[in-house]
Coordinates of C-alpha atoms in Angstrom, one line a residue:
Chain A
X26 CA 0.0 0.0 0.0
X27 CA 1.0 3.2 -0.6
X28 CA 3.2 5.3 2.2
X29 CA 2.3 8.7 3.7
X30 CA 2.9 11.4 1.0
X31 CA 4.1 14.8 1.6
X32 CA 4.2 17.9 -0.6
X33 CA 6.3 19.8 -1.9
X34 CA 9.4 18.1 -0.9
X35 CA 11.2 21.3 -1.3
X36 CA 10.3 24.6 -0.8
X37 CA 12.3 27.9 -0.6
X38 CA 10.1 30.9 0.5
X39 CA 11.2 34.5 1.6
X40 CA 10.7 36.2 5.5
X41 CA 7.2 37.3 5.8
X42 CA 5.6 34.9 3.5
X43 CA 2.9 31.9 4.1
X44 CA 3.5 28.9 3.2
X45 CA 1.0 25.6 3.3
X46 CA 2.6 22.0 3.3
X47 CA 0.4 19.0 2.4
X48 CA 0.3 15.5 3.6
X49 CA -1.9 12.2 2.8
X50 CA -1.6 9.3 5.2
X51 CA -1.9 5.6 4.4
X52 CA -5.2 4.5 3.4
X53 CA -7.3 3.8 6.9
X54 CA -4.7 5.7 8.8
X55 CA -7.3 8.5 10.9
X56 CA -4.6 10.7 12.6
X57 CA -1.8 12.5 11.4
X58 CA 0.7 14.5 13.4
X59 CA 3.2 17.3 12.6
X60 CA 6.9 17.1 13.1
X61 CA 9.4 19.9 13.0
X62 CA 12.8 18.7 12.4
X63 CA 15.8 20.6 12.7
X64 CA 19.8 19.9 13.8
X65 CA 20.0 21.8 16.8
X66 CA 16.0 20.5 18.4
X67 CA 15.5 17.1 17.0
X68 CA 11.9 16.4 16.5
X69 CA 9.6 18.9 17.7
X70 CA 5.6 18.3 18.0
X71 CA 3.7 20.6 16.6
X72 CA 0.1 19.2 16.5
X73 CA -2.1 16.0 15.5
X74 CA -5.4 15.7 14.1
X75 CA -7.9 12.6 14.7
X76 CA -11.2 12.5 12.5
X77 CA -10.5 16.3 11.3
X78 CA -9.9 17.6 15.0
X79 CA -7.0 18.9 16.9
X80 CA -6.5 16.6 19.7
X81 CA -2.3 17.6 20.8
X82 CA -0.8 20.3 20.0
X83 CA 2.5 21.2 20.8
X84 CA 4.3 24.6 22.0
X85 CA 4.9 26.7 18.8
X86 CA 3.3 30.1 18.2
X87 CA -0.5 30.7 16.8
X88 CA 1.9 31.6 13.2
X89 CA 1.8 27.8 12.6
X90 CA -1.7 26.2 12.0
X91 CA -3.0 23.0 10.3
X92 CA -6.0 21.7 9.5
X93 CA -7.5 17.7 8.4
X94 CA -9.7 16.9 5.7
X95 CA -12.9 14.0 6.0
X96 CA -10.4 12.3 3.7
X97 CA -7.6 12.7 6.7
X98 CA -5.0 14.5 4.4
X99 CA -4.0 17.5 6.7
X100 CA -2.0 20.3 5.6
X101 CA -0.3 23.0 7.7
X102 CA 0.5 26.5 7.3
X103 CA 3.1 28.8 8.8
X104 CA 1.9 32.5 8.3
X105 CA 4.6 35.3 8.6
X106 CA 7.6 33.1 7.7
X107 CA 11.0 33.6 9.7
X108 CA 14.1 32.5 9.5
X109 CA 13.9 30.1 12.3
X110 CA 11.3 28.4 10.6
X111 CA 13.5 26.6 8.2
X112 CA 13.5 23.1 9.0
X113 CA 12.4 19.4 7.8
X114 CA 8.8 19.5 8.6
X115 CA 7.5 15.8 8.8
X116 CA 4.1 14.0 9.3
X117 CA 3.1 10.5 10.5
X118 CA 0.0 9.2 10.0
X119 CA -1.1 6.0 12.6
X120 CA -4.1 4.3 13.6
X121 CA -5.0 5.3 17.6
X122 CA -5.1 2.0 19.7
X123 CA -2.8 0.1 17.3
X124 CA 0.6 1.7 18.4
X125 CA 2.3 -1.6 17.8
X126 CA 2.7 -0.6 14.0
X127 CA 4.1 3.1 15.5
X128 CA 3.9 6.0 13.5
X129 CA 4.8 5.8 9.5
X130 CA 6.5 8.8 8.7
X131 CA 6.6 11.0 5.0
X132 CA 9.5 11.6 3.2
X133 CA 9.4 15.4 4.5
X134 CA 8.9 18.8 2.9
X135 CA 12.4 20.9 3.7
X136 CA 11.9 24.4 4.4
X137 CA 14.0 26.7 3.4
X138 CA 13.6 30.5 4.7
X139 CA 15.3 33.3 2.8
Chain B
X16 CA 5.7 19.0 29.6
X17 CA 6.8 16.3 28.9
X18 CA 10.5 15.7 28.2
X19 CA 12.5 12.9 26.7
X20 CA 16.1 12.7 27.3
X21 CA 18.5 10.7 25.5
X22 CA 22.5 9.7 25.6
X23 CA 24.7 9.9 24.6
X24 CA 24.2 12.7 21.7
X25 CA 26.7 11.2 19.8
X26 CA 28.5 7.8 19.2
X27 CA 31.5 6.4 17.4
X28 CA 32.0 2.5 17.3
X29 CA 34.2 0.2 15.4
X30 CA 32.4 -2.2 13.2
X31 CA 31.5 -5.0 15.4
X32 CA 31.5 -3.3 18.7
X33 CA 28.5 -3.4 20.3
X34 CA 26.4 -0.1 21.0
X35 CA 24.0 1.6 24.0
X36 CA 21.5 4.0 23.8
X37 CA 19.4 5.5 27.0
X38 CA 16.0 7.6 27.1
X39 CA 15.0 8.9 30.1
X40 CA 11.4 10.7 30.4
X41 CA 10.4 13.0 33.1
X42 CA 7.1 11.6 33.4
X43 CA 5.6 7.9 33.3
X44 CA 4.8 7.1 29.7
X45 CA 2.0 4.6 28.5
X46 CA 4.3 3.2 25.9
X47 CA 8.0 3.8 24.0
X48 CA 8.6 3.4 20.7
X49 CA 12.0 3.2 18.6
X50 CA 12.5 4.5 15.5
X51 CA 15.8 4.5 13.2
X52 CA 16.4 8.1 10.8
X53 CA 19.0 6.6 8.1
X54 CA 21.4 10.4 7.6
X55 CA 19.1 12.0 4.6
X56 CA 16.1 9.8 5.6
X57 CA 13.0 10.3 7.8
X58 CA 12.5 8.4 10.8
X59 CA 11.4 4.6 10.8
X60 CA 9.4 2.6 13.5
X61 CA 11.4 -0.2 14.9
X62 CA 9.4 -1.4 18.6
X63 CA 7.1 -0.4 20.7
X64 CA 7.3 -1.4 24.3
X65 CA 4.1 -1.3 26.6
X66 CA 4.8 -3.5 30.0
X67 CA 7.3 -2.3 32.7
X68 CA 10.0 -4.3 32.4
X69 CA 9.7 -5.3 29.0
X70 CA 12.4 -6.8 27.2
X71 CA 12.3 -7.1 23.5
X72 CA 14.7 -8.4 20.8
X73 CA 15.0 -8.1 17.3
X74 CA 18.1 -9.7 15.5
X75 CA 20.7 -7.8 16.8
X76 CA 19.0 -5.6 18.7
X77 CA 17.4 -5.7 22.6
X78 CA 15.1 -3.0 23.4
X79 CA 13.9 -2.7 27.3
X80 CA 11.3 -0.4 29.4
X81 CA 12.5 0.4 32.6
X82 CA 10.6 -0.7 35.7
X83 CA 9.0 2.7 36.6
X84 CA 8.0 3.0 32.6
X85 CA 10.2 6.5 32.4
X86 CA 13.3 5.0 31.3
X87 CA 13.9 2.6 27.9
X88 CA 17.9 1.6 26.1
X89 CA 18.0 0.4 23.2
X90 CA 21.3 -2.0 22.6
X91 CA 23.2 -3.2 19.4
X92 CA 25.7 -6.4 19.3
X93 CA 28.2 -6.0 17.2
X94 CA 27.1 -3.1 14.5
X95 CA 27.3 -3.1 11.1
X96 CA 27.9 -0.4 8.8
X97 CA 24.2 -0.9 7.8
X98 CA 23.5 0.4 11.6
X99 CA 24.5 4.0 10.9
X100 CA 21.6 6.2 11.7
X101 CA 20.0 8.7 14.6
X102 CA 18.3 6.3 16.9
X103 CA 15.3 8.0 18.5
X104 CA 12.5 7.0 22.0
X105 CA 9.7 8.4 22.0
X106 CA 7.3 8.5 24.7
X107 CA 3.4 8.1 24.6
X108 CA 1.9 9.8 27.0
X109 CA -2.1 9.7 28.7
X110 CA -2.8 12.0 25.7
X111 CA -1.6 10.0 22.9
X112 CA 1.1 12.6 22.1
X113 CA 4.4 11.2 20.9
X114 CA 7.0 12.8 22.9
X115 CA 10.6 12.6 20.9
X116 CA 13.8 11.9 22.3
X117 CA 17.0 13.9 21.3
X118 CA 18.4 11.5 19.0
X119 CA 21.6 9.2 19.5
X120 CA 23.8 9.3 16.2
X121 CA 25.5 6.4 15.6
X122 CA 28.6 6.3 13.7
X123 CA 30.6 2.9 12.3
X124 CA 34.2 3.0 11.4
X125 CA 34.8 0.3 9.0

């Protein structure tokens, strides 16, 4: 079956713009969550949505938002870009109450801020 | 909130030596998982250990949950170059949320 897809892969975008980052989970996977990756923090929550709701979120400002669809492809969007928001942004997508498969990660959409 | 701890940051074996890493949460966690990030890849699940004082293997490697479910290592016997990678815990908490650790990179020198 197919993985958990993430768009774009690569993205260069200038201070003070918006940017939305896409993700589809496997097939039957209900929640996704949001990773920010970077060298000097590791993996960083930022938020997971079950059934097109919010249920974690992590501790980043109100500049980074997402949002799920009925179909459970989420996207998120980072509004008023900074520098420090270049990173590897990830998402996993998992089924709730089977952890013993864990999380399957996407590929990853690296930002880069100019 | 919840933090996950891990060391070391950074290790360099010989091929064949065998290979530690330790996670330490501040809080009690449901469950720990393992995943493996290959350098240029994105993380993969290895385990996931539910019962204090678990002890899992696979192959090569023994993964165990500490007693008091806040602390989990994750040991290699003798490492191959294929073993080369950032091994990361991470912690499930009451909420669900999947608390990262900081990563051990593991090096091999042929």
């Amino acid at each position: 079956k197919a993985g958990v897809t993430q768009t774009p892969r690569y993205l260069i975008k200038t201070r003070g713009q918006q940017v939305t980052l896409s993700c589809s989970p496997i097939s039957g996977h209900r929640s996704v969550s949001w990773y920010q990756q970077t060298p000097g923090q590791g993996l960083q929550f930022l938020f997971e949505y079950f059934s097109e709701t919010q249920r974690n979120k992590g501790n980043f400002p109100g500049r980074f938002s997402g949002r799920q669809f009925s179909n459970s492809r989420s996207e998120m969007n980072v509004s008023t870009l900074e520098l420090g928001d270049s990173a590897l942004y990830l998402c996993a997508s998992s089924i709730p109450g089977q952890e013993d498969y864990g999380y399957t990660f996407g590929s990853g959409t690296r930002l880069t801020v100019v | 909130g919840q933090q996950v701890m891990q060391i070391p940051q950074y290790q360099h074996v010989q091929e064949g030596e065998d290979f530690t890493t330790y996670c330490n949460s501040s809080t009690t966690l449901s469950n720990i998982q393992w995943y493996k990030q290959r350098p240029g890849g994105h993380p993969v699940f290895l385990i996931q250990l539910v019962k204090s004082g678990e002890v899992k293997k696979q192959k090569r490697l023994t993964f165990q949950f500490g007693e008091a479910k806040k602390n989990s290592s994750l040991h290699i016997t003798a490492t191959q170059t294929t073993d080369v990678g950032t091994y990361f815990c991470a912690g499930l908490d009451g909420n669900e949320k999947l608390t990262f650790g900081t990563g051990t990179r593991l090096t091999i020198i042929p």
